[in-house]
PDB file of C-alpha atoms and ligand atoms in Angstrom:
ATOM      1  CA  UNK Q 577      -2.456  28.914  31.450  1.00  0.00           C
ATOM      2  CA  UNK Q 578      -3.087  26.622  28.406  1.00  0.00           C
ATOM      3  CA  UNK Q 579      -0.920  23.614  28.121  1.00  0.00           C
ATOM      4  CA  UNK Q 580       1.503  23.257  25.468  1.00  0.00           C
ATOM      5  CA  UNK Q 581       3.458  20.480  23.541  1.00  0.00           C
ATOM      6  CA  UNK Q 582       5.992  20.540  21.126  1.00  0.00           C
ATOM      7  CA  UNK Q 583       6.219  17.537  18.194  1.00  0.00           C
ATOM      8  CA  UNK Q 584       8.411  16.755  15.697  1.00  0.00           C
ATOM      9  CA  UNK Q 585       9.397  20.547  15.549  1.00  0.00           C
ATOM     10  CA  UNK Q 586       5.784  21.626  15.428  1.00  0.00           C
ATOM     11  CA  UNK Q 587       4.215  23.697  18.149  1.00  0.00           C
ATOM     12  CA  UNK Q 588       0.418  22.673  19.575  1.00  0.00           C
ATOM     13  CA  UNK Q 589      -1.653  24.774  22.358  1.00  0.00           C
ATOM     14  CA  UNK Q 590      -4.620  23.176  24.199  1.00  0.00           C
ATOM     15  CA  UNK Q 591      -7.764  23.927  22.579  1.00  0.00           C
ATOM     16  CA  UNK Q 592     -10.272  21.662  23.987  1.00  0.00           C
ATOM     17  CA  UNK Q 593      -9.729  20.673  27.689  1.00  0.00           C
ATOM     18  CA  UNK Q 594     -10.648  17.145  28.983  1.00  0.00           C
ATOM     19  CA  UNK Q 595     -13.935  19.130  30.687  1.00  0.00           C
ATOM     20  CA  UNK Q 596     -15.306  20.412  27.118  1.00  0.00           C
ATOM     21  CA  UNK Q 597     -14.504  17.396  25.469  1.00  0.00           C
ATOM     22  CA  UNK Q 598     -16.677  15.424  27.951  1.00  0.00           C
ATOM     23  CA  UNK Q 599     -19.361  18.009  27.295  1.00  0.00           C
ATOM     24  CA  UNK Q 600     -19.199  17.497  23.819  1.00  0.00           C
ATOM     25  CA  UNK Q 601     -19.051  13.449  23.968  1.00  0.00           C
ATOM     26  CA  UNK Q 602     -22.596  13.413  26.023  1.00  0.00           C
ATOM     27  CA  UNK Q 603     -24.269  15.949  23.974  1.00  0.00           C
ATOM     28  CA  UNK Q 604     -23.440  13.738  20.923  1.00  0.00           C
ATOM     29  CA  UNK Q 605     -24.964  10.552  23.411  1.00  0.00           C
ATOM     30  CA  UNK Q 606     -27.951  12.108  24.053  1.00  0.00           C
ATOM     31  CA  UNK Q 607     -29.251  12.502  20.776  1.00  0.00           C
ATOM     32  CA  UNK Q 608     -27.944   8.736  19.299  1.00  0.00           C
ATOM     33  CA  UNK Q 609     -29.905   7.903  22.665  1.00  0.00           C
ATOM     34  CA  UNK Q 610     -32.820   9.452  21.066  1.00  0.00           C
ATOM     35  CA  UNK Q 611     -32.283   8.686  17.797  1.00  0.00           C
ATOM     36  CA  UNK Q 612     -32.240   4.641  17.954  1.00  0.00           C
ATOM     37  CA  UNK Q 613     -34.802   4.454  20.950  1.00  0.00           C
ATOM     38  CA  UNK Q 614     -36.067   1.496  19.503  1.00  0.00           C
ATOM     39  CA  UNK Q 615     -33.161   0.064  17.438  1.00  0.00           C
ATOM     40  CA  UNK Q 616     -29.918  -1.949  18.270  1.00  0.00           C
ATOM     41  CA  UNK Q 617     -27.033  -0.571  16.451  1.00  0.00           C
ATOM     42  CA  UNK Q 618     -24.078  -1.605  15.080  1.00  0.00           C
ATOM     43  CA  UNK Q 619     -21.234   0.995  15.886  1.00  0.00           C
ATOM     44  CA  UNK Q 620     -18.196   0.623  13.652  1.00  0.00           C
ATOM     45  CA  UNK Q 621     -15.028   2.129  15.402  1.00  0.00           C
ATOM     46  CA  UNK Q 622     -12.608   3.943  13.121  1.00  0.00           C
ATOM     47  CA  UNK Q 623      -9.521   2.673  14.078  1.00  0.00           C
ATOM     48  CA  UNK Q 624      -6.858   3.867  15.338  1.00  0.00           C
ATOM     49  CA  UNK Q 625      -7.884   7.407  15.910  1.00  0.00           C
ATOM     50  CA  UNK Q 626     -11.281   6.919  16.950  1.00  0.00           C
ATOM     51  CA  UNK Q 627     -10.773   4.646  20.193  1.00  0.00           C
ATOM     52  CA  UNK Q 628     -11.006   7.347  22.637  1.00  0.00           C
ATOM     53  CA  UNK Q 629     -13.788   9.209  21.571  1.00  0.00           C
ATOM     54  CA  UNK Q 630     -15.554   5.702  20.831  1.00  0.00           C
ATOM     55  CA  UNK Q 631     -14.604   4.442  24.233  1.00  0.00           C
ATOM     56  CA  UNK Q 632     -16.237   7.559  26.202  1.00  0.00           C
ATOM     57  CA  UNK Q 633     -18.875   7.613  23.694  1.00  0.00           C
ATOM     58  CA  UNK Q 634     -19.967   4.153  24.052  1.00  0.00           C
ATOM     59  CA  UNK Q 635     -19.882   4.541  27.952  1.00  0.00           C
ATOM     60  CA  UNK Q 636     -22.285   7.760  28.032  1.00  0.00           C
ATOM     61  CA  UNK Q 637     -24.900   5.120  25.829  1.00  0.00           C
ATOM     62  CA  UNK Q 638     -26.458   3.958  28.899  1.00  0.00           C
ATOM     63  CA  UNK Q 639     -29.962   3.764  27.491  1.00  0.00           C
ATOM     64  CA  UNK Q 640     -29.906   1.584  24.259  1.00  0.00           C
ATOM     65  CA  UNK Q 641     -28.805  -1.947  23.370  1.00  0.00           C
ATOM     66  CA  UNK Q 642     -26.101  -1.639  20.418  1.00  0.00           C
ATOM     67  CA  UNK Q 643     -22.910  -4.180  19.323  1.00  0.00           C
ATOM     68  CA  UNK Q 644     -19.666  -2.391  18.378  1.00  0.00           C
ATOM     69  CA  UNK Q 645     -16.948  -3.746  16.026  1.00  0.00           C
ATOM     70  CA  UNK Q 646     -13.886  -2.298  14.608  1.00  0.00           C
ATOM     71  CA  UNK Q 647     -12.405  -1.385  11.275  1.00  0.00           C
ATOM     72  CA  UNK Q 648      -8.671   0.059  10.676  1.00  0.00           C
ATOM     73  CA  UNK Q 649      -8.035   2.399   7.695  1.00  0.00           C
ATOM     74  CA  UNK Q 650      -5.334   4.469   6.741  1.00  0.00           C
ATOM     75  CA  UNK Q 651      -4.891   8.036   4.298  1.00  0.00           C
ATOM     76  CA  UNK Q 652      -3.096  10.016   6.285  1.00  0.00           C
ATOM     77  CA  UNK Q 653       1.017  10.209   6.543  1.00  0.00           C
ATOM     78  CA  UNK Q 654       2.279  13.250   8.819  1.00  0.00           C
ATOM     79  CA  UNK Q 655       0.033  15.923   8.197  1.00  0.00           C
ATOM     80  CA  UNK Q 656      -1.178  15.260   4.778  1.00  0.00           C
ATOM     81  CA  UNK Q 657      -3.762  12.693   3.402  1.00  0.00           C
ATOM     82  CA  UNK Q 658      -2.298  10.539   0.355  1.00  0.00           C
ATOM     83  CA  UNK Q 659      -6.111  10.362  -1.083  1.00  0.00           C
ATOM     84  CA  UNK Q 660      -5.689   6.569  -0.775  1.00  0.00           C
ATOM     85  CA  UNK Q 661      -7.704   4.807   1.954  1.00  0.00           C
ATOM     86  CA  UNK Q 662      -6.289   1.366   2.711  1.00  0.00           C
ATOM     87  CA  UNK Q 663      -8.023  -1.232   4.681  1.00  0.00           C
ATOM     88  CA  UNK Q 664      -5.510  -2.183   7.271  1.00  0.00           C
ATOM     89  CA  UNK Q 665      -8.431  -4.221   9.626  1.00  0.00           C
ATOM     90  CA  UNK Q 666     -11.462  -5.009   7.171  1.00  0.00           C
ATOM     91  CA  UNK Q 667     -14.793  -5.474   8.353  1.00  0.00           C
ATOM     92  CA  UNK Q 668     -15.356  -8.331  10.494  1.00  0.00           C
ATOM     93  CA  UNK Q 669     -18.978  -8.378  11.587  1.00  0.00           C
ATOM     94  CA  UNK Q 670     -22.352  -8.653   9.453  1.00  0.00           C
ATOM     95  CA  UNK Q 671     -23.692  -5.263   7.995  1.00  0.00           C
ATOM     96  CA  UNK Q 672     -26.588  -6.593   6.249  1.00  0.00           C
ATOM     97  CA  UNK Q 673     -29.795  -4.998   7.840  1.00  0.00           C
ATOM     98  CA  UNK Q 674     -28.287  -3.400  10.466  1.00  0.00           C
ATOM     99  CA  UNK Q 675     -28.514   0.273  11.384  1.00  0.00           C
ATOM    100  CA  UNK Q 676     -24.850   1.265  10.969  1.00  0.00           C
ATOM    101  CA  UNK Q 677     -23.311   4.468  12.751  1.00  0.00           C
ATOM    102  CA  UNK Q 678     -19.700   4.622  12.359  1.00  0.00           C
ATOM    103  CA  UNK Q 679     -17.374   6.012  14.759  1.00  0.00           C
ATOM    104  CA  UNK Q 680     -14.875   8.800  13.549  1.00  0.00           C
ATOM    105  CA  UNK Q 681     -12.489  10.840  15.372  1.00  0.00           C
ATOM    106  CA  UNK Q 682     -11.898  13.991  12.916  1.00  0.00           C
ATOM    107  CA  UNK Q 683     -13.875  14.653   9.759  1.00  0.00           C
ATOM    108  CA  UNK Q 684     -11.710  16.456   6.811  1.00  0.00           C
ATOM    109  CA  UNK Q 685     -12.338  15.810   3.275  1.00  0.00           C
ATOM    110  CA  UNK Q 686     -14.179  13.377   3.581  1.00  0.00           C
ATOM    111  CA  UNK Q 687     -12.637  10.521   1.440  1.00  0.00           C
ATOM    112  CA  UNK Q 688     -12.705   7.937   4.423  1.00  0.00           C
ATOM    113  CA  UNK Q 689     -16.117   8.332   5.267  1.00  0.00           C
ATOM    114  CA  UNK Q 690     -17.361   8.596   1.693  1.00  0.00           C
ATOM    115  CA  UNK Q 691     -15.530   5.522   1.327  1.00  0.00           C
ATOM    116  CA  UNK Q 692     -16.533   3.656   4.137  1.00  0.00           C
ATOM    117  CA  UNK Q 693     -20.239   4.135   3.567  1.00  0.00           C
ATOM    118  CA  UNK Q 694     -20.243   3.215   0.096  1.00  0.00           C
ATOM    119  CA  UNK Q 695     -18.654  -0.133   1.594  1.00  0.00           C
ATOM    120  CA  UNK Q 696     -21.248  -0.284   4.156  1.00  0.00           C
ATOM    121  CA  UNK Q 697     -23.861   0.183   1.736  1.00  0.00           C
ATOM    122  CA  UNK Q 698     -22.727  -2.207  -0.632  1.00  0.00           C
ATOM    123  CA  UNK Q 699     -22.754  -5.162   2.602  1.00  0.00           C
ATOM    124  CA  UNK Q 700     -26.655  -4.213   2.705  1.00  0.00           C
ATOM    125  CA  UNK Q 701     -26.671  -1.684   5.328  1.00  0.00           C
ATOM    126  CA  UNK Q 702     -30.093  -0.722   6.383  1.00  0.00           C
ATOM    127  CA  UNK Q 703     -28.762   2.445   7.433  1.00  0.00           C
ATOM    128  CA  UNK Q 704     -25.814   4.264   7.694  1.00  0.00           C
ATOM    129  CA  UNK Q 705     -24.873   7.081   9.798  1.00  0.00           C
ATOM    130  CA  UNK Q 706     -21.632   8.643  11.350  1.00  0.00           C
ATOM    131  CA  UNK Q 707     -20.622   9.853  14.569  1.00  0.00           C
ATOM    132  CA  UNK Q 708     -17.238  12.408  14.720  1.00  0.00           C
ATOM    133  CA  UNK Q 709     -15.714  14.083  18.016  1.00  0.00           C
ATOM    134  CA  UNK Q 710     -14.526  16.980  15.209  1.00  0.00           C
ATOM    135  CA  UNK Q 711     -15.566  17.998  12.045  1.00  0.00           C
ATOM    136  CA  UNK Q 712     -13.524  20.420   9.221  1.00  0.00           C
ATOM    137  CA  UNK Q 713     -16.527  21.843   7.419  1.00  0.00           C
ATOM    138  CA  UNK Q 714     -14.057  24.133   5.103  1.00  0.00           C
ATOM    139  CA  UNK Q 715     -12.262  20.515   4.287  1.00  0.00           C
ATOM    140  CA  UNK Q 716     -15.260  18.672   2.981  1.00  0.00           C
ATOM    141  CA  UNK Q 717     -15.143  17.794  -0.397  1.00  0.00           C
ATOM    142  CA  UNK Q 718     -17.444  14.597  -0.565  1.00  0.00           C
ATOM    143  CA  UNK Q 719     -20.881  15.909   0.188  1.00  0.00           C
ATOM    144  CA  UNK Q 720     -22.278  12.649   1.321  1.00  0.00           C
ATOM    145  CA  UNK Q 721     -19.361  12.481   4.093  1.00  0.00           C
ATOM    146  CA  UNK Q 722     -21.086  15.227   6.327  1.00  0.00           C
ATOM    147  CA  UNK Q 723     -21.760  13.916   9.702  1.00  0.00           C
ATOM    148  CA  UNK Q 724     -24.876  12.950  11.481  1.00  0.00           C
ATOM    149  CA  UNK Q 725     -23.442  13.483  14.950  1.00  0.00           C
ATOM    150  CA  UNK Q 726     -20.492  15.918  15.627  1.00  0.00           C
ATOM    151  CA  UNK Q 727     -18.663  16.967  18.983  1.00  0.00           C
ATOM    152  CA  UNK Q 728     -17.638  20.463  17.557  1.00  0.00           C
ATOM    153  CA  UNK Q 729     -17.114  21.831  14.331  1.00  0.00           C
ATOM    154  CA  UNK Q 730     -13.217  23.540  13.567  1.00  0.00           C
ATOM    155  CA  UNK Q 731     -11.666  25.669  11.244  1.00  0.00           C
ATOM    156  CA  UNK Q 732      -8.999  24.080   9.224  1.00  0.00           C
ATOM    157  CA  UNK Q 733      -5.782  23.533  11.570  1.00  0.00           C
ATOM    158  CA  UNK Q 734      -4.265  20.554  12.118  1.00  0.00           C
ATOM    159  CA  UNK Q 735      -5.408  18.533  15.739  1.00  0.00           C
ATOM    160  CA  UNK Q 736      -3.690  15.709  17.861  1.00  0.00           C
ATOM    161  CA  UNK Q 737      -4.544  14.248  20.996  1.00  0.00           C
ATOM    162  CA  UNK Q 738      -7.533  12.394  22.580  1.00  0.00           C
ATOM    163  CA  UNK Q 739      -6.519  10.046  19.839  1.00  0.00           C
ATOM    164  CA  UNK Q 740      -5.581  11.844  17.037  1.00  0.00           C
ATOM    165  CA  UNK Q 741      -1.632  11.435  16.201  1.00  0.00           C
ATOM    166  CA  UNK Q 742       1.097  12.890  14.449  1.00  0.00           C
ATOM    167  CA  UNK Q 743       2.725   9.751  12.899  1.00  0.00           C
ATOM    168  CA  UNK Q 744       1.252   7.637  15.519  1.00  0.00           C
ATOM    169  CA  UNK Q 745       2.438   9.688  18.797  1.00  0.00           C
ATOM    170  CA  UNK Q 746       0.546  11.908  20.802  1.00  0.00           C
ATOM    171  CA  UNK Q 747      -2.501   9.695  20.581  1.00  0.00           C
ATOM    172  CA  UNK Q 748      -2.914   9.440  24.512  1.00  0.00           C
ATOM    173  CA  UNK Q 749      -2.826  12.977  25.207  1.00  0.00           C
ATOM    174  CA  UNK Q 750      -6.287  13.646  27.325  1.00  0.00           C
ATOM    175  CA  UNK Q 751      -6.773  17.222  25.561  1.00  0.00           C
ATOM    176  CA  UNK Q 752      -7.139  18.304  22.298  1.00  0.00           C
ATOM    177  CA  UNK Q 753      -3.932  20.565  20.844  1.00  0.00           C
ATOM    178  CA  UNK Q 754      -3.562  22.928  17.553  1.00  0.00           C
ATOM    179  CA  UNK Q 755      -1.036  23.226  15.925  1.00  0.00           C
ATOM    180  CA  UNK Q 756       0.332  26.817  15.946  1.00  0.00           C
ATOM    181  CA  UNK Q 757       2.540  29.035  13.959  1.00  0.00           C
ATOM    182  CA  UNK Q 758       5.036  29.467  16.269  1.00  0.00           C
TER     183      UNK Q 758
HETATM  184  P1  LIG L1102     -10.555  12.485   5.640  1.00  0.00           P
HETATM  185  O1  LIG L1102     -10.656  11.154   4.941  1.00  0.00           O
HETATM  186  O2  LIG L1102     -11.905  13.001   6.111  1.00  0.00           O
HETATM  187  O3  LIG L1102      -9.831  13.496   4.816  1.00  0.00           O
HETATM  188  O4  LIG L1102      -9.640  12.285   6.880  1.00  0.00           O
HETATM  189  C1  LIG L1102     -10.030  11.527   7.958  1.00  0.00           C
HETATM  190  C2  LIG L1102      -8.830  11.020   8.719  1.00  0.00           C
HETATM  191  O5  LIG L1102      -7.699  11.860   8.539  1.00  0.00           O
HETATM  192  C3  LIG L1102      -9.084  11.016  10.206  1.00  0.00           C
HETATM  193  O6  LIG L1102      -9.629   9.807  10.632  1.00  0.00           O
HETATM  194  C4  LIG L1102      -7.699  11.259  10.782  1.00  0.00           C
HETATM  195  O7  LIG L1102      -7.029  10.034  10.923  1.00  0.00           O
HETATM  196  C5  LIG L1102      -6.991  12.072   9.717  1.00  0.00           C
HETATM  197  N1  LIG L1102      -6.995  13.513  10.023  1.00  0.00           N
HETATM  198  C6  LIG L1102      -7.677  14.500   9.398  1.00  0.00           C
HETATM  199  N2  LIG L1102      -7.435  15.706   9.945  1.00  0.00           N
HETATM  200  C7  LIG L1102      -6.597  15.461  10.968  1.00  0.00           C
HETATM  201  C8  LIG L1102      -6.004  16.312  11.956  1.00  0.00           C
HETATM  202  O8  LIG L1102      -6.190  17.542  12.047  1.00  0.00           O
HETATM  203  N3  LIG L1102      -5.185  15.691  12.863  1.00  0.00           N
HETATM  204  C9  LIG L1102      -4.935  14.351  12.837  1.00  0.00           C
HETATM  205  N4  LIG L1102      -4.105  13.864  13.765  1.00  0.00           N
HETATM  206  N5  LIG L1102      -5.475  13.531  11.926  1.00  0.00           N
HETATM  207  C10 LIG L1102      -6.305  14.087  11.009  1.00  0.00           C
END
């Protein structure tokens, strides 16, 4: 039987358990583990959707010696982006020369991570690469926002849980939910 939740009148069925999540999360691991062998990354976390993922991704990077920091933007009100990213938390740590790989949660149009990489870039980056648990490929419209690393790719719906919110709830629900038209 797949769990349920209803929010703010909306209805939302499991769609990724806690099991296939983890799957996802180490397959993602694996090949950053490969990727920077030989180089100590800087991991930006997304906040505040991204903590989850970042926090079991992080923990499945046994193998390579990184530094994380934390950034807090905002686009999104309900279910709709306004188009305007607004830096809630700016950037507190050093980008210049580092090998950057920044830490979403979900991956739609784009605009935050086109955003964010021009900003990284801009701080001298060495390199800058991004990391996302999901990842909207119908959404994109920024073609330099596709991800490097992605959990699983999704049709268009909207997704809460394992961080992601609907106007800031729902964030610790251990499964990912979509929303249905029921
Ligand atoms: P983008 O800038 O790529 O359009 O949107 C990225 C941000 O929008 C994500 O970090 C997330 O906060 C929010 N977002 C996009 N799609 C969804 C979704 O299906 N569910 C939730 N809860 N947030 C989303």
């Amino acid at each position: 039987m797949k769990r349920t939740i209803d929010e703010q009148g909306y209805h939302f069925e499991e769609w990724l358990t806690p099991a296939q999540i983890a799957k996802d999360v180490q397959q993602v691991a694996d090949r950053i583990s490969v990727d920077y062998k030989d180089k100590e990354p800087l991991f930006v976390v997304v906040l505040n959707g991204a903590f989850v993922f970042a926090s079991d991704l992080l923990r499945a990077l046994q193998d390579i010696r990184c530094e994380v920091t934390f950034i807090r933007v905002s686009s999104y009100y309900g279910m709709a982006s306004t188009g305007q990213l607004e830096f809630i938390v700016p950037l507190q740590q050093v980008v210049d020369q580092r090998d950057v790989i920044i830490i979403e949660d979900i991956v739609d149009t784009g605009l935050t991570i086109h955003q964010l990489k021009a900003h990284m870039r801009a701080q001298g980056a060495t390199s800058v690469r991004v990391a996302t648990m999901l990842f909207k490929p119908n959404k994109l419209e920024y073609d330099d926002a596709k991800p490097d690393y992605i959990g699983r790719e999704m049709t268009d719906e909207f997704v809460i849980g394992y961080g992601l919110d609907f106007d800031g709830f729902v964030r610790n629900l251990d499964a990912i939910y979509k929303v249905t038209d029921e």
